[in-house]
Short mmCIF file of C-alpha atoms and ligand atoms in Angstrom, two decimals:
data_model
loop_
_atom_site.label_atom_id
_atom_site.label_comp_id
_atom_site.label_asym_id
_atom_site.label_seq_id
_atom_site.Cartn_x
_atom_site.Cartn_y
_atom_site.Cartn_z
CA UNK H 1 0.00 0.00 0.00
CA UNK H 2 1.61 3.65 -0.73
CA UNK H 3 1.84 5.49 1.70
CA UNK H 4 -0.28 8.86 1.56
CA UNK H 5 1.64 12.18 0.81
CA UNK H 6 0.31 15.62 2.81
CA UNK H 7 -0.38 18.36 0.30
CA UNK H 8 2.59 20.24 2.11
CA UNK H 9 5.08 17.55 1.10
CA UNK H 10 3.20 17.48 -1.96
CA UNK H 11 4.02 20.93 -2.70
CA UNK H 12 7.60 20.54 -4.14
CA UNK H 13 7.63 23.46 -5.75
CA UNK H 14 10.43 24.63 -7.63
CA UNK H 15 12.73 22.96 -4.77
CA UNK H 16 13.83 19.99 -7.03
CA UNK H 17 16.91 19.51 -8.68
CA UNK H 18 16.54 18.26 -12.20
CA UNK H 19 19.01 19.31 -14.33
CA UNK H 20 20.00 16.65 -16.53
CA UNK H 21 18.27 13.95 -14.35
CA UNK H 22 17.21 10.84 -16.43
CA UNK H 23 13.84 9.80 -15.92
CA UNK H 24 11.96 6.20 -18.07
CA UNK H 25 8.51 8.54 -18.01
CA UNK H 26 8.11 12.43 -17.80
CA UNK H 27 4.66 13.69 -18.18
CA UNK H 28 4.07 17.15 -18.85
CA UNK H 29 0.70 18.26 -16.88
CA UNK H 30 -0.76 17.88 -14.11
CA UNK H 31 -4.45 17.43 -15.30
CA UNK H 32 -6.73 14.55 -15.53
CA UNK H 33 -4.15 13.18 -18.22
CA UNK H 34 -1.38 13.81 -17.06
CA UNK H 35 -2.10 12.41 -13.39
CA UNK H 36 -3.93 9.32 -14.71
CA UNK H 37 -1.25 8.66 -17.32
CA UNK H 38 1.45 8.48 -13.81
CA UNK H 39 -1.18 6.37 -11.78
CA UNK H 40 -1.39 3.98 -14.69
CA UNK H 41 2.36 3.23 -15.64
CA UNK H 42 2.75 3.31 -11.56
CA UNK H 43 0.12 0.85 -11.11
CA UNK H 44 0.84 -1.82 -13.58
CA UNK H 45 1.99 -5.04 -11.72
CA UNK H 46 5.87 -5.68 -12.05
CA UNK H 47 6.94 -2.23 -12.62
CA UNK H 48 8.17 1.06 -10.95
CA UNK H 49 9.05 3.20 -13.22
CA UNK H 50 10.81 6.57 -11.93
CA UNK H 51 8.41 9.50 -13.18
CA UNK H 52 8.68 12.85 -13.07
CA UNK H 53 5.30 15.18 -13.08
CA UNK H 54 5.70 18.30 -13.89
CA UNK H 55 3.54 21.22 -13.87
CA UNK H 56 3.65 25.08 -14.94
CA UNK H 57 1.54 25.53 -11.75
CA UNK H 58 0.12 23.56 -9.00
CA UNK H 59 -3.70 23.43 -10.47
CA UNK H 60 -5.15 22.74 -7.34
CA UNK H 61 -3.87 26.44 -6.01
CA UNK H 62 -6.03 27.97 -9.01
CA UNK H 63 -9.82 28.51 -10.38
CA UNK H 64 -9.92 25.22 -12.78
CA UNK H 65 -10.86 26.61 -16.36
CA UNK H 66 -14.11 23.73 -16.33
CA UNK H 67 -17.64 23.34 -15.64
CA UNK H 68 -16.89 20.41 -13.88
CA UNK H 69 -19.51 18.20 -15.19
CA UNK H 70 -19.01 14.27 -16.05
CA UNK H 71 -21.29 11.51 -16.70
CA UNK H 72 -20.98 8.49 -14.08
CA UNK H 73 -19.99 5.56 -16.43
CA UNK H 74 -17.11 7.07 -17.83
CA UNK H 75 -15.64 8.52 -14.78
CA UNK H 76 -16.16 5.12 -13.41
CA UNK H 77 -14.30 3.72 -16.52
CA UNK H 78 -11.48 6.30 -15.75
CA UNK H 79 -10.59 6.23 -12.18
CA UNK H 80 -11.65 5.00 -8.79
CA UNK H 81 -14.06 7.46 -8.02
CA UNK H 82 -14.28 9.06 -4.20
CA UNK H 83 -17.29 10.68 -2.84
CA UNK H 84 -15.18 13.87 -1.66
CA UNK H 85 -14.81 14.65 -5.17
CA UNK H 86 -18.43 14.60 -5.86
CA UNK H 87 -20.21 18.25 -5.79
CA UNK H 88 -23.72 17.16 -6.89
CA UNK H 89 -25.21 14.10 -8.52
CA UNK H 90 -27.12 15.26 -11.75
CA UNK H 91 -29.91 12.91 -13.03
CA UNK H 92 -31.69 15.20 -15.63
CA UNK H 93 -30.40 17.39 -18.59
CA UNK H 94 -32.79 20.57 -19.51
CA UNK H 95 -32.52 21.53 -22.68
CA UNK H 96 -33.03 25.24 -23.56
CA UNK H 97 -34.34 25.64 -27.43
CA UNK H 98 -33.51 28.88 -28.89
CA UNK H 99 -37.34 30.35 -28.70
CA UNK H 100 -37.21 28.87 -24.85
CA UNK H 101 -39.39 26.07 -25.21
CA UNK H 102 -37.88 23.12 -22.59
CA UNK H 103 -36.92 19.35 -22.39
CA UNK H 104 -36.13 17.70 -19.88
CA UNK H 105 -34.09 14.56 -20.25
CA UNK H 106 -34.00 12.30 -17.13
CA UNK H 107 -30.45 10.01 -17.38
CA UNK H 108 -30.88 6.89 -15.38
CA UNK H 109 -26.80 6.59 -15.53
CA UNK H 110 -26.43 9.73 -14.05
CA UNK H 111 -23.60 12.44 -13.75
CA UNK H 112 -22.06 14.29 -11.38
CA UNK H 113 -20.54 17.90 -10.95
CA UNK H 114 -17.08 17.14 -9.30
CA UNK H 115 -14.10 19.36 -7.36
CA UNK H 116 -11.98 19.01 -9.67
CA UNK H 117 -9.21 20.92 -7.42
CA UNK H 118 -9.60 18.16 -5.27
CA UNK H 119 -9.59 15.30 -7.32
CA UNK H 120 -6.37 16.55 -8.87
CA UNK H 121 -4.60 17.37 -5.60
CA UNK H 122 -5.48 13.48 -4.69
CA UNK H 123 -4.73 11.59 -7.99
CA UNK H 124 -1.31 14.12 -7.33
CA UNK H 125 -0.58 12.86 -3.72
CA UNK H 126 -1.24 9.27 -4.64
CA UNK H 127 1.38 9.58 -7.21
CA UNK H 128 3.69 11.22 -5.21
CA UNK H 129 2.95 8.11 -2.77
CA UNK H 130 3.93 5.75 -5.31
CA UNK H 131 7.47 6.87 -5.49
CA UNK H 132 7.04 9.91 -8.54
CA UNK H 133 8.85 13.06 -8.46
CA UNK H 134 6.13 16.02 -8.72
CA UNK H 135 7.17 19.67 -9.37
CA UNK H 136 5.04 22.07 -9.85
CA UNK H 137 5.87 25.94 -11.02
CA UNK H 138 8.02 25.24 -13.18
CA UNK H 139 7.15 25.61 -17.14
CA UNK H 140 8.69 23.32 -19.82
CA UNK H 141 9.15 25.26 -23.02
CA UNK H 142 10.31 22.47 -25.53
CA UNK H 143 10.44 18.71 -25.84
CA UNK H 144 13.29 17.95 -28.00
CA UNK H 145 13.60 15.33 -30.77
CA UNK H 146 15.16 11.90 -29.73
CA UNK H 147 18.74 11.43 -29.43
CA UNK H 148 20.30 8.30 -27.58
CA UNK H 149 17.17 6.77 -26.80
CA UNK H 150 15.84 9.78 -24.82
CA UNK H 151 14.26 13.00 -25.19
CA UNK H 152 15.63 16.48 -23.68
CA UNK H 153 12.97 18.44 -22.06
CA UNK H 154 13.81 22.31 -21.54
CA UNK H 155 12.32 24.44 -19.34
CA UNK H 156 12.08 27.97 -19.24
CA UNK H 157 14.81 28.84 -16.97
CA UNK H 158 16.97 27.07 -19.27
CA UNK H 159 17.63 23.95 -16.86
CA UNK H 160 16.62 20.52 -18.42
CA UNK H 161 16.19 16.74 -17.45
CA UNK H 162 16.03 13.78 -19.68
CA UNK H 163 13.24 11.26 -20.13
CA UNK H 164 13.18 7.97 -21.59
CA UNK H 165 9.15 8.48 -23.00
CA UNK H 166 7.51 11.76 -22.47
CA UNK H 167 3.73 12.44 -22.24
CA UNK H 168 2.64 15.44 -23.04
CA UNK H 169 -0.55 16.01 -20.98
CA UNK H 170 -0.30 19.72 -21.15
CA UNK H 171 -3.59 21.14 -22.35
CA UNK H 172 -4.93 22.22 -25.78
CA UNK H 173 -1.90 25.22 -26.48
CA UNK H 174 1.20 23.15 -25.36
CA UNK H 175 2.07 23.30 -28.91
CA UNK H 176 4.76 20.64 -28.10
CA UNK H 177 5.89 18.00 -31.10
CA UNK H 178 6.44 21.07 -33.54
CA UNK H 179 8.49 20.05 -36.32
CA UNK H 180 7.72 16.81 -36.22
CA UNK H 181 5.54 14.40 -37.57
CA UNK H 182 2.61 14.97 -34.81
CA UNK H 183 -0.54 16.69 -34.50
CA UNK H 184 0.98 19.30 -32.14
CA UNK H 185 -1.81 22.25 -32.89
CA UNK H 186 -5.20 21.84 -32.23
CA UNK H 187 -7.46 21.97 -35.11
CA UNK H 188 -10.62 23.67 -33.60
CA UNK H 189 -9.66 25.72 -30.88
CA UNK H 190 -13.41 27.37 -29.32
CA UNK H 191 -13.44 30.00 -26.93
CA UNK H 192 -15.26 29.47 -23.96
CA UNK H 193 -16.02 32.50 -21.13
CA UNK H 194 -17.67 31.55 -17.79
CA UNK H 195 -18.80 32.83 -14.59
CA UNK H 196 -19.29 31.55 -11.21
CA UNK H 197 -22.50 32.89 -9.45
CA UNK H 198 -24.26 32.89 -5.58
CA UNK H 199 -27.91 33.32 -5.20
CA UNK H 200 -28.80 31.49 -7.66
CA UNK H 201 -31.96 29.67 -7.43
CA UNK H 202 -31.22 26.40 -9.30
CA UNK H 203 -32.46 22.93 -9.18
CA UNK H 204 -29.21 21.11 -7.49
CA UNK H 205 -29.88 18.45 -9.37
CA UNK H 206 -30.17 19.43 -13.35
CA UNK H 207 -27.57 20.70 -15.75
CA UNK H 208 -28.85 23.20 -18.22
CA UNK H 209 -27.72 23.57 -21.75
CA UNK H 210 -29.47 26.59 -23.89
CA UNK H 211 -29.49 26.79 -27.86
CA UNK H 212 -29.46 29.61 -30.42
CA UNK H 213 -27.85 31.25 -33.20
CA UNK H 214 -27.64 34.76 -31.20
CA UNK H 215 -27.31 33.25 -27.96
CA UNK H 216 -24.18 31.26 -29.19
CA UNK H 217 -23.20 31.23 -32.60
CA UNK H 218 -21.58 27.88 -32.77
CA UNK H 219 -21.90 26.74 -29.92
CA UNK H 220 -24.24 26.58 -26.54
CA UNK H 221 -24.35 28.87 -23.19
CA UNK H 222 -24.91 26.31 -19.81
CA UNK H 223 -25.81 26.50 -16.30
CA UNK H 224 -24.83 24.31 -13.61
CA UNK H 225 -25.41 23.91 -10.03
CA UNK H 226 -21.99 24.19 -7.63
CA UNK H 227 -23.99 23.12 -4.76
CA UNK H 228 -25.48 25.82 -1.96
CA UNK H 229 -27.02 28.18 -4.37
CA UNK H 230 -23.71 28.15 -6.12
CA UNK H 231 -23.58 27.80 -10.25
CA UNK H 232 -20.94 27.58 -12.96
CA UNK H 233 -22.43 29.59 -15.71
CA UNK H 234 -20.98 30.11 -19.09
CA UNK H 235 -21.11 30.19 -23.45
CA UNK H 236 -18.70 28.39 -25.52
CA UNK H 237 -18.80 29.42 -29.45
CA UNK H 238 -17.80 28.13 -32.62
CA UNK H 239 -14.53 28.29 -33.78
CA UNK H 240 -15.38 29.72 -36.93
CA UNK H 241 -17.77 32.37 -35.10
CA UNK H 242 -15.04 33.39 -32.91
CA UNK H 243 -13.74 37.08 -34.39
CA UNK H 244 -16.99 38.10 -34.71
CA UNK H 245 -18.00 37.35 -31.51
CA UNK H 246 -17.98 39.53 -28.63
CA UNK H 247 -17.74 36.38 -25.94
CA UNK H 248 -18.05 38.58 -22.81
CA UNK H 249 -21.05 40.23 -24.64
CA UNK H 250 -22.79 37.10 -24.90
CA UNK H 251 -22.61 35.59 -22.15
CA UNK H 252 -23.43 39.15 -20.24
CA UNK H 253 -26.73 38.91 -22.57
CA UNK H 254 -27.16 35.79 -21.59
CA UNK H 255 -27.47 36.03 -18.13
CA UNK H 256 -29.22 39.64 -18.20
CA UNK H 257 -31.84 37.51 -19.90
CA UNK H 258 -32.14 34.16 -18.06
CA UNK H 259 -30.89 35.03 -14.67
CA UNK H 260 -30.88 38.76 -13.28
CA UNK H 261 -30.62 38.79 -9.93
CA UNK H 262 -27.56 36.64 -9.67
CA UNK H 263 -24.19 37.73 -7.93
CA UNK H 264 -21.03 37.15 -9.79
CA UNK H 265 -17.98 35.73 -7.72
CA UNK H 266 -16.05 35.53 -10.09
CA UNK H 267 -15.06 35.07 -14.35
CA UNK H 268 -12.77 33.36 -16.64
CA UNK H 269 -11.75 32.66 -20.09
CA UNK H 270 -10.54 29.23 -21.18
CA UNK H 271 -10.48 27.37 -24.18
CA UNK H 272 -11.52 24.17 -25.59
CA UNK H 273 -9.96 22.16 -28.76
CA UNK H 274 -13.30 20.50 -30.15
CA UNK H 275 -12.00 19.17 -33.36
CA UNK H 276 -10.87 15.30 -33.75
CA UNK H 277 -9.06 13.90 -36.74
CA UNK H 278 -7.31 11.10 -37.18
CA UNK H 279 -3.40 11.79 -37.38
CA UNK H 280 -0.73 10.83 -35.25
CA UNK H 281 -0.59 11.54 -31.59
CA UNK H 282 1.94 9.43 -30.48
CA UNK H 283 5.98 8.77 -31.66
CA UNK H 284 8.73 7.15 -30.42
CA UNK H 285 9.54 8.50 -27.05
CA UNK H 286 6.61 10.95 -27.15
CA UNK H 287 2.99 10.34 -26.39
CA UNK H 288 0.54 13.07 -26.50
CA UNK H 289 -2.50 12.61 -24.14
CA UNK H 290 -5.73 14.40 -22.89
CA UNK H 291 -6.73 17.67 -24.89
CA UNK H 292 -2.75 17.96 -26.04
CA UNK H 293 -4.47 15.28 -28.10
CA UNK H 294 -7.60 16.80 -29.04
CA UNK H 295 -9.55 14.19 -26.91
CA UNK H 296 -12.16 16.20 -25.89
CA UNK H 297 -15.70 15.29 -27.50
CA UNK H 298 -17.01 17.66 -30.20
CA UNK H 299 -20.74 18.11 -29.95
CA UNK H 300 -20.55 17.92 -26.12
CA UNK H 301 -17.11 19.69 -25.48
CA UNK H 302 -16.75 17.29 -22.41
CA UNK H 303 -13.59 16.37 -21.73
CA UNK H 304 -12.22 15.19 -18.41
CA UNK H 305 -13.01 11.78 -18.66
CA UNK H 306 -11.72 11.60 -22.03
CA UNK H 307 -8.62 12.84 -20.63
CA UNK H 308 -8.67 10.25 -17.99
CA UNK H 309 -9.07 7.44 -20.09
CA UNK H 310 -6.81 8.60 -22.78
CA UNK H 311 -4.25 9.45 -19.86
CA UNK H 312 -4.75 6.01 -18.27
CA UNK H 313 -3.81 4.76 -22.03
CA UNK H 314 -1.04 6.94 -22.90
CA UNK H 315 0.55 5.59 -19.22
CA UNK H 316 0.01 1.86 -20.15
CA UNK H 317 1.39 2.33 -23.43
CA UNK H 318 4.51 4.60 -21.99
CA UNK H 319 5.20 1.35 -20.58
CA UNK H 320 5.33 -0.57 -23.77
CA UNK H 321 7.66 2.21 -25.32
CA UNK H 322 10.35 1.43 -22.05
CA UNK H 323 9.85 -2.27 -22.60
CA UNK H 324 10.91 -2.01 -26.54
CA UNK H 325 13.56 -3.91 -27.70
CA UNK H 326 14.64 -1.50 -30.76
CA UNK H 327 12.68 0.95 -32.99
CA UNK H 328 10.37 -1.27 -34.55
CA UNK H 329 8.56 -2.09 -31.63
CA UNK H 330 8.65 1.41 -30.44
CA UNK H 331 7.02 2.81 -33.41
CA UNK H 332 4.36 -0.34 -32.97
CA UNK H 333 3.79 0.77 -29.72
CA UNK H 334 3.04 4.32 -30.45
CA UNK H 335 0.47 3.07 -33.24
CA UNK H 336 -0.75 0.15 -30.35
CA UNK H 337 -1.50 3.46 -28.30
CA UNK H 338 -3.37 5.55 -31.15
CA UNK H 339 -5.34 2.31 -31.98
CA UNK H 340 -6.43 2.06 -28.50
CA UNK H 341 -7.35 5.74 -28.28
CA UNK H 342 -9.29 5.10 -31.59
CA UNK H 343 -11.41 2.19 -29.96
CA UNK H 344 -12.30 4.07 -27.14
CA UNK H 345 -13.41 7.45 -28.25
CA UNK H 346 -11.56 8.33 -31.05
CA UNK H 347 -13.58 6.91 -34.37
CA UNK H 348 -16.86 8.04 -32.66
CA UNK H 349 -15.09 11.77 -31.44
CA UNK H 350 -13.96 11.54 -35.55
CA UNK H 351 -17.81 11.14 -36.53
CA UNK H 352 -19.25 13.53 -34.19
CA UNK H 353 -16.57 16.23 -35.53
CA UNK H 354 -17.67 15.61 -38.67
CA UNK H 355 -21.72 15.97 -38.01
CA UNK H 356 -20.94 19.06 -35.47
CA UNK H 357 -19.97 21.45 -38.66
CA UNK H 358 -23.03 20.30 -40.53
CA UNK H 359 -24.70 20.92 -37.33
CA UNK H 360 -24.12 24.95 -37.83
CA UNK H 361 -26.05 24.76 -41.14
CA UNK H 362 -29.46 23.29 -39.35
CA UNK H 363 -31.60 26.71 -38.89
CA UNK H 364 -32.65 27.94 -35.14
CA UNK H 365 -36.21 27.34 -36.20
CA UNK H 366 -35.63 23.57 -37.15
CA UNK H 367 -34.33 22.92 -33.16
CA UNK H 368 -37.52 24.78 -32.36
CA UNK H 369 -39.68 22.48 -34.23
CA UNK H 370 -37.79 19.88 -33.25
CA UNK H 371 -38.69 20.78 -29.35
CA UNK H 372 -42.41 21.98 -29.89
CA UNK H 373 -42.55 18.30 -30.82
CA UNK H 374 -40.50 16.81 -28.16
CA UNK H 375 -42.51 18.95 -25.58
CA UNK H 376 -45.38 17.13 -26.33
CA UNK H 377 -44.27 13.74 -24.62
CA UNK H 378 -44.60 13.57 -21.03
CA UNK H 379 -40.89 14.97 -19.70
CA UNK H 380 -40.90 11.51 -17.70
CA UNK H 381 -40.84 9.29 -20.81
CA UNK H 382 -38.20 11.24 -22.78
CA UNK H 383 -35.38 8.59 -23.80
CA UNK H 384 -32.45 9.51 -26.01
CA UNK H 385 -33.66 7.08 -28.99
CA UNK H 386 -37.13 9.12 -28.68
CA UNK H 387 -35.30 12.35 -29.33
CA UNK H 388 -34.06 10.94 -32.23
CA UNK H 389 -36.75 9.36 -33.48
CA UNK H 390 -38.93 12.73 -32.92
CA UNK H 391 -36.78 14.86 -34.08
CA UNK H 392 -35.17 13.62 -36.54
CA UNK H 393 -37.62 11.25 -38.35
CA UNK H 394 -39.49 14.82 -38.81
CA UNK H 395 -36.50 17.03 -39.66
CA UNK H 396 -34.90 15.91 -42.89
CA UNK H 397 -31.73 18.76 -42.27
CA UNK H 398 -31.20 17.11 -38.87
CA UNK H 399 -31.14 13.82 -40.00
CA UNK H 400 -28.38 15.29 -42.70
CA UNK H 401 -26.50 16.73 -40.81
CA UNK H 402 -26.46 13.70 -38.56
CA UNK H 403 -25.45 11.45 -41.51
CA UNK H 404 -21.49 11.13 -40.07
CA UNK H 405 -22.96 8.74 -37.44
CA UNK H 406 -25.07 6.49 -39.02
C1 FAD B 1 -14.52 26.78 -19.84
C2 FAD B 1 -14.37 25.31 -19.91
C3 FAD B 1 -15.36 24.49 -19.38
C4 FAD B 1 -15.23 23.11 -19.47
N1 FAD B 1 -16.19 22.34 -18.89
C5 FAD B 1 -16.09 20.99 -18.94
C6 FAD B 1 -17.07 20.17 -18.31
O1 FAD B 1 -18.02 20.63 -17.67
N2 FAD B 1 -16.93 18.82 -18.40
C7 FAD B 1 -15.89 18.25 -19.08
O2 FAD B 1 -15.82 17.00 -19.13
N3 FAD B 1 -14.94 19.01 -19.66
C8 FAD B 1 -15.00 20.36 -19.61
N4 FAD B 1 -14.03 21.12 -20.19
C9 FAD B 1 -12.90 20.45 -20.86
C10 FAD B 1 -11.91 19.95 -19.81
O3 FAD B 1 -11.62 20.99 -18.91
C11 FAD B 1 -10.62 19.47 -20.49
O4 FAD B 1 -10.94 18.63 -21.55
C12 FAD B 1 -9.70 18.75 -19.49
O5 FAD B 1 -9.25 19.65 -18.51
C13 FAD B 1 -8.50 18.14 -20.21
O6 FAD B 1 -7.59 17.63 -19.26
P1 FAD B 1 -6.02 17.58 -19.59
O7 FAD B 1 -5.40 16.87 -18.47
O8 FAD B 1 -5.82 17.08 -20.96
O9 FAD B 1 -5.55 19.11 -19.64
P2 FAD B 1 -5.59 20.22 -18.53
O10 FAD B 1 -6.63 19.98 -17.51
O11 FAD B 1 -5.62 21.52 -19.29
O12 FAD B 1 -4.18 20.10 -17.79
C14 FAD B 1 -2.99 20.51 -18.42
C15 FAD B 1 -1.97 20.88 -17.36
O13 FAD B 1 -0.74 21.16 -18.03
C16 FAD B 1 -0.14 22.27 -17.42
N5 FAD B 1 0.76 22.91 -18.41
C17 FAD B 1 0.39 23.54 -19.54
N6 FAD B 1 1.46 23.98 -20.22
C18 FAD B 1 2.55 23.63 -19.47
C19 FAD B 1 3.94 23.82 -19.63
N7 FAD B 1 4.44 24.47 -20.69
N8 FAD B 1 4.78 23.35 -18.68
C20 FAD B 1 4.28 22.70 -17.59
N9 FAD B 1 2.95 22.49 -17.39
C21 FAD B 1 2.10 22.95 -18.32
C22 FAD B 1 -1.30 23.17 -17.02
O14 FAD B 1 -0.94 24.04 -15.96
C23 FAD B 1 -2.35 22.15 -16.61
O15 FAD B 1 -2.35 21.88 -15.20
C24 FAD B 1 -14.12 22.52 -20.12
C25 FAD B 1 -13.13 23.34 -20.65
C26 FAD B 1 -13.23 24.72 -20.55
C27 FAD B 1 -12.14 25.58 -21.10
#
């Protein structure tokens, strides 16, 4: 059993001293990939590899850029889930049609609205427990090609360590992998501008999700419940929408509108690469994990447990790349981990990419049909195969722009 680490020992800050340590696994990040890619080379029976986590920051100190919402299987999938992390269960989704009318979808798998601060901090201290070297403040600014079976990373202050396989779990604007043969930018980059509110008077137990061509070119505005009167309230827009549009603006309309009387706490700005194709995220020595890999899922823009699971993958397959015997079966192993990726999420993140930008072409007045005749079956009985059914078996542009995922 490892032992547990104290967030004060946890907090190495920029006390290490790495330069030109050799490490078998460096991951860059310390977000749901990143911290689910240590746990799972860590945990695999018969090894101990020494890791090194590094982050710009120590997330847990900050405001997480999220709306913190997950479904229940695939958190489950991800991690061992603990109750601490677990803000509110959700079992119903609203959603908001762009003339207002309402459905209400009741999910008998259920979701949750998690602390992500916290579950970060943990995953963190439980890899710190199992032997990993965590350092947080300090930035890496390059990843450099491979030379004698290991790759240089640099950080800003000039310093640098060497790893035998690095993950790069850094987020969406990393930008690592640049010059070589790796999807290092991400294709669909969406701005996303949110809020958190008090005295707000919403159901603790619904997320909201509202639609509509002024509301959120592109895109969709939500609402959800932080526990005691708390709420996470933002708009994410299209990428292609995003010069014209006056974010801050929109979302300030937005809540004018829908919510008044509301006091903000505070607001942020984050971004979100919603775009999926199928190139490579992974070569020798370098695996690319979480939304560094464009994991997140397009239609929804969820992507923490994507980032989990891909993380979990990109540390089992970090693994395979130490246990290679020469470059052949390195090479196979960074294709083993893009195929894996693919089976999971990837082919059906590939599809929904694909029906997302015919998505923009359906007109607001086709969701509103769609709803007036959703509306008219008891909220109770709404299942997602009677959406579609409803909606699409009357709404010909729908079903068109749905076409990717048939
Ligand atoms: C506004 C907003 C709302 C969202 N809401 C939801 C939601 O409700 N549900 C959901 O499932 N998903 C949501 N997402 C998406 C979700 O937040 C991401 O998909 C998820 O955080 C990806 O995890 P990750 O580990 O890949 O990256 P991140 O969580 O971004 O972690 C990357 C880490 O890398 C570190 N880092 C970056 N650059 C460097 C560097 N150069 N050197 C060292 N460290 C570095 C960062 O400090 C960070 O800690 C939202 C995103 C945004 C922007």
């Amino acid at each position: 059993m490892s032992q547990p680490i104290t967030a004060k020992e946890l907090s190495h800050k920029n006390t290490v001293q790495l330069n030109n340590a050799i490490f078998d696994i460096i991951i860059i990040g310390a977000g749901p990939a990143g911290l689910n890619a240590g746990l799972a080379a860590a945990g695999t029976k018969g090894t101990s590899p020494s890791t090194l986590l590094v982050d710009k920051i120590a997330p847990w100190d900050h405001p997480i850029q999220c709306a913190e919402a997950i479904g229940r299987l695939g958190f489950e999938e991800a991690v061992d889930v603990r109750e601490g992390w677990i803000r509110q269960v959700i079992g119903k989704a609203s959603f908001h049609a762009p003339d207002g009318t309402t459905i209400t979808y009741t999910d008998k798998n259920k979701g949750y609205i998690i602390d992500r601060a916290r579950m970060q901090k943990e995953l963190a201290q439980e890899l710190a427990g199992k032997g990993a070297v965590c350092v947080f403040d300090r930035r890496v600014a390059k990843i450099a090609s491979v030379k004698d079976s290991l790759r240089a990373v640099e950080f800003v202050d000039g310093t640098k360590c060497f790893g035998k396989v690095v993950i790069d779990a850094s987020g969406p604007v990393g930008g690592f992998g640049r010059g070589e043969k790796i999807d290092w930018k991400p294709l669909d980059l969406e701005p996303a501008y949110f809020i958190w509110a008090e005295s707000i008077d919403l159901p603790q137990d619904a997320v909201h999700i509202y639609m509509g061509r002024d509301l959120a070119p592109g895109g969709y505005a939500w609402a959800f419940p932080r526990g005691k009167g708390a709420a996470n309230i933002g708009i994410v827009v299209g990428h292609e929408f995003r010069s014209a549009a006056n974010i801050r603006g929109l979302l300030d309309a937005f809540l004018a509108r829908n919510f008044p009387s509301i006091t903000i706490v505070k607001r942020f700005a984050g971004s979100i690469p919603c775009a999926c194709k199928h190139g490579p995220v992974a070569l020798p020595r370098l695996i690319k994990a979480g939304d560094a890999a464009s994991t997140v899922n397009p239609i929804s823009r969820a992507g923490i447990a994507e980032a989990l699971l891909c993380g979990k993958l990109a540390g089992e397959h970090a693994l395979a790349m130490l246990g290679a015997k020469n470059e052949r079966e390195m090479a196979k192993a960074a294709k083993a981990y893009e195929a894996a990726w693919r089976k999971k999420r990837g082919t059906l993140h590939e599809k929904l990419s694909k029906s997302k930008h015919s998505l923009l072409s359906v007109p607001d007045k086709d969701y509103n049909k769609a709803a007036h005749a959703l509306v008219k079956i008891p909220q109770d009985e709404i299942t997602m195969s009677k959406i579609f059914t409803t909606a699409l078996g009357r709404f010909p542009r729908l079903v068109w722009a749905l076409r990717h995922l048939m």
